Coordinates of C-alpha atoms in Angstrom, one line a residue:
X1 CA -26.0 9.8 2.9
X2 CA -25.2 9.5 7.1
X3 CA -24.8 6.0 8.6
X4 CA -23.4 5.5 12.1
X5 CA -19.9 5.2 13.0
X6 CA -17.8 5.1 16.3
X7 CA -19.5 5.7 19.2
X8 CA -22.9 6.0 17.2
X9 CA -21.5 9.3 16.1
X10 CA -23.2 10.1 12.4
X11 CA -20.9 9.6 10.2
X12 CA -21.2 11.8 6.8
X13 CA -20.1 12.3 3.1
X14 CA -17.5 14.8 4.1
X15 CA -16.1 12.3 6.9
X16 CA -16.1 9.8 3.6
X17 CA -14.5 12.9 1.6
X18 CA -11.7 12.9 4.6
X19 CA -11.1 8.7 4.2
X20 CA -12.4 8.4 8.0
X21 CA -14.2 4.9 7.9
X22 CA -16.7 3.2 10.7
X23 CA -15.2 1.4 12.6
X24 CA -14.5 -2.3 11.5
X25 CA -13.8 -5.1 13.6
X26 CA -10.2 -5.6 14.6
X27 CA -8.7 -7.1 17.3
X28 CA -7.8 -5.1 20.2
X29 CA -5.0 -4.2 21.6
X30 CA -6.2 -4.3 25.3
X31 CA -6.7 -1.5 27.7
X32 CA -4.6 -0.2 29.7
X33 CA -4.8 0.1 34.2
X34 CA -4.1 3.6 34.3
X35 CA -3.6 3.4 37.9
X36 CA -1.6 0.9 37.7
X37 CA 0.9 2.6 35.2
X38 CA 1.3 5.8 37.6
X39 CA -0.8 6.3 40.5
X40 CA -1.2 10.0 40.0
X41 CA -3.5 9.2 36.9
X42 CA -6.5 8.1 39.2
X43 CA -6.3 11.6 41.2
X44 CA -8.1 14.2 38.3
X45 CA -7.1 17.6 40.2
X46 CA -3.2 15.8 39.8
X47 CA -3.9 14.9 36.1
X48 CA -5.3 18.7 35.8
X49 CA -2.3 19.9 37.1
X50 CA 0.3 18.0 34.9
X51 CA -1.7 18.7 31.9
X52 CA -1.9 22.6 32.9
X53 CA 0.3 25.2 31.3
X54 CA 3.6 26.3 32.7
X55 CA 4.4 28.6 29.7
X56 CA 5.5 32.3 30.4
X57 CA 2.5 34.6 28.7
X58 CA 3.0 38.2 28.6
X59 CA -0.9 38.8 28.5
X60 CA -2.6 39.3 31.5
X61 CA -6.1 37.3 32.0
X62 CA -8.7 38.9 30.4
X63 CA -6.3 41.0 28.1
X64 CA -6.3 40.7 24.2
X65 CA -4.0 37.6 23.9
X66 CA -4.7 37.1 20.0
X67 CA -5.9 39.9 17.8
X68 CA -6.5 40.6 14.3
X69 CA -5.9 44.0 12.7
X70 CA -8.2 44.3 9.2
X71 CA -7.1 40.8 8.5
X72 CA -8.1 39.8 4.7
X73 CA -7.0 36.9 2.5
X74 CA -7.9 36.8 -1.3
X75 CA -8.1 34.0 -3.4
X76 CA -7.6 35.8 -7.0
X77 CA -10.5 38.1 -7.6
X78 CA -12.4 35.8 -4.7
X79 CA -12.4 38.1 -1.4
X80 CA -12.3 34.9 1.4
X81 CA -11.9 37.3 4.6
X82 CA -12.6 41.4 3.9
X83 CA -10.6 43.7 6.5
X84 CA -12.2 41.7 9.8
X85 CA -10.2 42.8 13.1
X86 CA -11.6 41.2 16.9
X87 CA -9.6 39.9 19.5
X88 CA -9.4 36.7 21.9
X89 CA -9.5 37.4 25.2
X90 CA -6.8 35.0 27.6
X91 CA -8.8 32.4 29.6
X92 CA -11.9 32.7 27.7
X93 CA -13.7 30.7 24.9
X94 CA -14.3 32.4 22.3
X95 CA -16.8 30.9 19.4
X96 CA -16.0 31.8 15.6
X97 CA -19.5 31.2 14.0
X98 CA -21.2 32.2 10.5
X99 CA -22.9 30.4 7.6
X100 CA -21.1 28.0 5.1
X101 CA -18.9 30.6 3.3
X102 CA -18.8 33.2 5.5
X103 CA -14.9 33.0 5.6
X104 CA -14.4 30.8 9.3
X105 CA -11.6 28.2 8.2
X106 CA -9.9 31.2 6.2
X107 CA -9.8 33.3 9.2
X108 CA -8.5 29.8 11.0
X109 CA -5.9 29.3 8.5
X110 CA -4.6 32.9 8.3
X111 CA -4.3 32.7 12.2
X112 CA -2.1 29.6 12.0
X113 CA -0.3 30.4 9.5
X114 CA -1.8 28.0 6.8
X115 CA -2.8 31.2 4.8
X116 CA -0.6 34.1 4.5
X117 CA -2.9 37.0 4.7
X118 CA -2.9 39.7 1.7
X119 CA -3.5 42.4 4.0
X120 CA -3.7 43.3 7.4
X121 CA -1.7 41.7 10.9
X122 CA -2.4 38.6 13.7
X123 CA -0.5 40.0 16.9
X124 CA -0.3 36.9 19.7
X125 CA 0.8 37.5 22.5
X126 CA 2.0 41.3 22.4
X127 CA 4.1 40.4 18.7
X128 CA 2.8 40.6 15.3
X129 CA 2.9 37.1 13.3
X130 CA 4.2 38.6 10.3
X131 CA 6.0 36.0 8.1
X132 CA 6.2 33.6 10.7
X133 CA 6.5 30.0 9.4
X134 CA 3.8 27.7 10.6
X135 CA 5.9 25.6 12.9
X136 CA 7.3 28.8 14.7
X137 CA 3.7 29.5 15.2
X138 CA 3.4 26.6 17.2
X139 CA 6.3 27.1 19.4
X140 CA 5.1 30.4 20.1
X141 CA 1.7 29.0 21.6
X142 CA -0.9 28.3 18.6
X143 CA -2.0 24.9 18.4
X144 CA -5.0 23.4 16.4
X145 CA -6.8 20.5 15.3
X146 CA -8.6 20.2 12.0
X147 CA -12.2 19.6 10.6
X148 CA -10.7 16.4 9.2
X149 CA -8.7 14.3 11.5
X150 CA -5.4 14.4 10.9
X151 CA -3.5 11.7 13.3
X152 CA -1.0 9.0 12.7
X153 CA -3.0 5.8 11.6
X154 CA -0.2 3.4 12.4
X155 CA 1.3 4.8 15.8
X156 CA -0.3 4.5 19.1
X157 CA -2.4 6.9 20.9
X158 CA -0.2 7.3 23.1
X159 CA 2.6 7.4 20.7
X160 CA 0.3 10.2 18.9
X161 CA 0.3 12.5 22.1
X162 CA 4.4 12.0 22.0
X163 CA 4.9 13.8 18.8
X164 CA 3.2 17.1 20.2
X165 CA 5.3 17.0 22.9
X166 CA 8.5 17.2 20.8
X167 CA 7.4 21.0 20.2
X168 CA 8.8 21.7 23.4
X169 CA 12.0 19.4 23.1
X170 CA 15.6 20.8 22.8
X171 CA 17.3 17.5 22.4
X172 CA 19.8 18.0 18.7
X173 CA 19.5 15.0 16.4
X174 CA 23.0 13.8 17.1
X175 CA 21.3 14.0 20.9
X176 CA 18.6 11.6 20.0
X177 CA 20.6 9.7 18.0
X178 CA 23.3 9.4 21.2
X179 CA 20.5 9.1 23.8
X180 CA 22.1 11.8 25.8
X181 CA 21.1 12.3 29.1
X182 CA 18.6 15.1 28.3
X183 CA 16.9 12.9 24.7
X184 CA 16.4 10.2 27.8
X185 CA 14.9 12.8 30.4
X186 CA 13.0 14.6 27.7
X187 CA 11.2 11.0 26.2
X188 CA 10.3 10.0 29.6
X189 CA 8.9 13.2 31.0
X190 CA 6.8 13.2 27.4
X191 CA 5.5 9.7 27.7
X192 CA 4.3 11.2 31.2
X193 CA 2.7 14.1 29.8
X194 CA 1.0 11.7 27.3
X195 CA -0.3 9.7 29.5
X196 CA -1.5 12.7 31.6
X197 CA -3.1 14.0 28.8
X198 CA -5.2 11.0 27.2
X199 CA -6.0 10.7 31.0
X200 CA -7.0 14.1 30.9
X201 CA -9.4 13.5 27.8
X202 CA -10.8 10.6 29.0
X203 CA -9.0 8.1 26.5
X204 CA -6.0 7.1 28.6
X205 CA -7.3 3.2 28.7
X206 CA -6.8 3.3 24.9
X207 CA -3.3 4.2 25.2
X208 CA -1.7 2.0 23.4
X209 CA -4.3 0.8 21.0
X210 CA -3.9 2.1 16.9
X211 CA -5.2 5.4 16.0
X212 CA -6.5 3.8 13.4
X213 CA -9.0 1.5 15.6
X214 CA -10.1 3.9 17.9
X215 CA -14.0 5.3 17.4
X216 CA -14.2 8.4 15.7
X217 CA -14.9 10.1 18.9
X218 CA -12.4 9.1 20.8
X219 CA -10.0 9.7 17.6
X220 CA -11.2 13.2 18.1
X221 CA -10.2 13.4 21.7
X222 CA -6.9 12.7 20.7
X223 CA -6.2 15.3 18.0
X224 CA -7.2 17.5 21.2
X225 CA -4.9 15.7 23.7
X226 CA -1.9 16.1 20.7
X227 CA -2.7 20.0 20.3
X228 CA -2.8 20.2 24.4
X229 CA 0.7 18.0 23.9
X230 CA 2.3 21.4 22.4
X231 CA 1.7 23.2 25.4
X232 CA -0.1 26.2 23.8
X233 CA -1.1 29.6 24.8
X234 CA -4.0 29.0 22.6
X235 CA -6.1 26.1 21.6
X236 CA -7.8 26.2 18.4
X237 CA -10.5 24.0 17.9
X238 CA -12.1 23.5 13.7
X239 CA -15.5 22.0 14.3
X240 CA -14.5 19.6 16.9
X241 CA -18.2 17.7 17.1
X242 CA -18.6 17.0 13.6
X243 CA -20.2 14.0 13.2
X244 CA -21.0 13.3 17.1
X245 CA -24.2 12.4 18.5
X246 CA -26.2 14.3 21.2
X247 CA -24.4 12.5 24.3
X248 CA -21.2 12.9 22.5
X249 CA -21.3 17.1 22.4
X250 CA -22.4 17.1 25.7
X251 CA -19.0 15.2 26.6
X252 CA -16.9 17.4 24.7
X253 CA -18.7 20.7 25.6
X254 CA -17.6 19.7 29.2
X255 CA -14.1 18.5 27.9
X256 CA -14.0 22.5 26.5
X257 CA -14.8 24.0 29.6
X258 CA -12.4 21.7 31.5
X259 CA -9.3 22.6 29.2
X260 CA -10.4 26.4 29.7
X261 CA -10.5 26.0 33.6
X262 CA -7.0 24.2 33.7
X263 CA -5.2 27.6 32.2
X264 CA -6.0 27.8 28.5
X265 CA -7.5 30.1 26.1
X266 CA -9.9 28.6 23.2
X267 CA -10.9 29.6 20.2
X268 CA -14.0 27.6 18.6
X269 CA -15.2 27.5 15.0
X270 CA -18.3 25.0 15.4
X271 CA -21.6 24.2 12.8
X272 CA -23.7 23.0 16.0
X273 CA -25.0 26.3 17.1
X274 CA -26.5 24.9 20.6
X275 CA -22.9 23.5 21.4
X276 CA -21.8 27.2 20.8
X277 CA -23.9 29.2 22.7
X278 CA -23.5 26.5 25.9
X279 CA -19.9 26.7 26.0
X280 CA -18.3 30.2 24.3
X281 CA -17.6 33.6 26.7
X282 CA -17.9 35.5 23.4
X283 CA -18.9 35.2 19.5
X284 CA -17.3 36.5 16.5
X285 CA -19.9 36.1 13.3
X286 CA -19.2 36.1 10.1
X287 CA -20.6 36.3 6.4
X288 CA -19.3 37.2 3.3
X289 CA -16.0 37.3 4.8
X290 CA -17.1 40.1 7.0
X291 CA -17.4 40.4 10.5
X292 CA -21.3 41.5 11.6
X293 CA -21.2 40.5 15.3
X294 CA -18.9 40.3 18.4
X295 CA -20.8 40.1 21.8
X296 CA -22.0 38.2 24.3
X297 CA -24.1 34.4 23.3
X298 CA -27.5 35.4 25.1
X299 CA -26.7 38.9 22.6
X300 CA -25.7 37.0 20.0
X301 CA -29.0 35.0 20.0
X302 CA -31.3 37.8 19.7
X303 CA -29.2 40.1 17.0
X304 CA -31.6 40.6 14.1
X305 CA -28.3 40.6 11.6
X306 CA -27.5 37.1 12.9
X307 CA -30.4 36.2 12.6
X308 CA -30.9 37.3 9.0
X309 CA -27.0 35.9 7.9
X310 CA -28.3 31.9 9.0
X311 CA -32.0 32.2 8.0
X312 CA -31.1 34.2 4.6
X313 CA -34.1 36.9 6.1
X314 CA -33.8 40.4 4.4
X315 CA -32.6 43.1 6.1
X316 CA -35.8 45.2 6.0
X317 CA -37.7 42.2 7.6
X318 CA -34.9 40.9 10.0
X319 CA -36.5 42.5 13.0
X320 CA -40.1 40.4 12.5
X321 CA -38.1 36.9 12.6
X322 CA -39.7 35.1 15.5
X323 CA -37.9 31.8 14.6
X324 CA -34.9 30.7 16.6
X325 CA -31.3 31.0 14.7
X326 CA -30.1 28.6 17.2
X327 CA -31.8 25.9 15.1
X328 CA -30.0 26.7 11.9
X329 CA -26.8 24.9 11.4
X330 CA -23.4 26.7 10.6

């Protein structure tokens, strides 16, 4: 069953499965005059460079700045990911694609540290992530959202963009709890950045409106602008235009190259295969938990095994497939 929800975005059993609900009608809580809160946030080339990384990365652009060595996770006797090794470039988009099953979120989830992988190593950034707890992950430059949107209900969307920026924060809790001169400089430069950065996603007049009653687009927006918040080396994105409309991926595939322009490196697992092949440098396919793929998206296209993995085409007839596997769907 699909209805319509936020922003006429489809709205579908798994985003019922997740407890995300059309919108109802609540009062609002006002927008906000960007421009009238800080100048700076009517001038987009000044929002692009607040928002913009200042982190120090080891890897030069266009250098391997995540890669996976025969990276496999088992669940049991389930093999979920089977010895897969390719590498994200730094500054590029790079799209993780393959048919339900085909071991995308797993790969995700080992990355990030969700999943501990049975065998094989994730180097970021010149150092292997071996036992490294998922919020040291983060503070070493992997951020992510999540194919279910995972926000605070109750706090602000501006409030929401806050918490990411505490990743970076030094302040000690007695410091917070003193308001010492640093917890005060530190919570004003983040509700800044926050700003900034719903600015920067195009939901800053929404700032202080509940997560909660925000559209489902626009609550999508935000899980991005609170990943951003962390200042990562990397961006990982899990199927960020699930349940948009055709206007709405059009909007975010521009919103993906904008945040790749402004100095950050993406890494895309996406059903909508169109979306993909507009917006990634590179794709990585998988099935069975196996890689098949990594080139180019115009390559990509036209590979016969690709082809094969999303129309379920035999091998031994793979080559006389004449339909488009850019129609199939994740």
């Amino acid at each position: 069953m699909t209805t319509h929800g936020g922003g006429d975005a489809l709205f579908g059993n798994e985003d019922i499965a997740a407890q995300v609900s059309p919108d109802t009608d609540v009062q609002s809580a006002g927008v906000v005059d960007v421009s009238a809160i800080d100048p700076v946030l009517s001038d987009p080339d000044a929002v692009a460079e607040v928002v913009a990384p200042t982190r120090d990365i080891d890897t030069a652009v266009g250098e391997a700045l995540l890669r996976t060595e025969n990276l496999s996770v088992k669940f049991g006797g389930l093999v979920a990911l089977d010895s897969v090794s390719f590498e994200i470039r730094r500054g590029e988009i790079l799209g993780l694609i393959g048919p339900n099953g085909a071991g995308k979120t797993t790969c995700f989830n080992a990355i990030t540290g969700v999943y501990k992988p049975s065998s094989g190593t994730v180097y970021f950034d010149g150092a292997p992530l071996t036992k490294t707890k998922r919020n040291a992950i983060t503070r070493l430059g992997i951020a992510r959202t999540f194919q279910n949107i995972r926000l605070f209900s109750e706090m602000t969307a501006l409030e929401n963009v806050v918490v990411g920026t505490d990743a970076r924060h030094k302040t000690s809790v007695p410091g917070a709890i003193f308001r010492t001169s640093r917890h005060r400089r530190e919570e004003r430069d983040a509700i800044e950045r926050g700003m900034a950065l719903l600015e920067f996603v195009g939901i800053a007049p929404r700032a202080v409106e509940k997560a909660k009653n925000l559209s489902y687009g626009d609550q999508r927006r935000l899980e991005i602008a609170r990943a951003l918040a962390t200042e990562p080396k990397l961006l990982c994105l899990d199927e960020p235009a699930a349940g948009f409309n055709p206007a709405e991926k059009s909007a975010l595939m521009d919103l993906i190259r904008k945040i790749r322009d402004d100095g950050f490196t993406v890494l895309l697992i996406e059903h909508d295969m169109r979306l993909v092949m507009g917006v990634t440098d590179r794709i990585v396919v998988l099935e069975f938990g196996k890689k098949i793929a990594d080139d180019l998206p115009a390559a990509i296209r036209e590979n016969p095994s690709v082809i094969a993995a999303y129309l379920g085409v035999p091998d031994d007839g793979a080559n006389e497939v004449t339909g488009d596997a850019t129609n199939a769907s994740a």
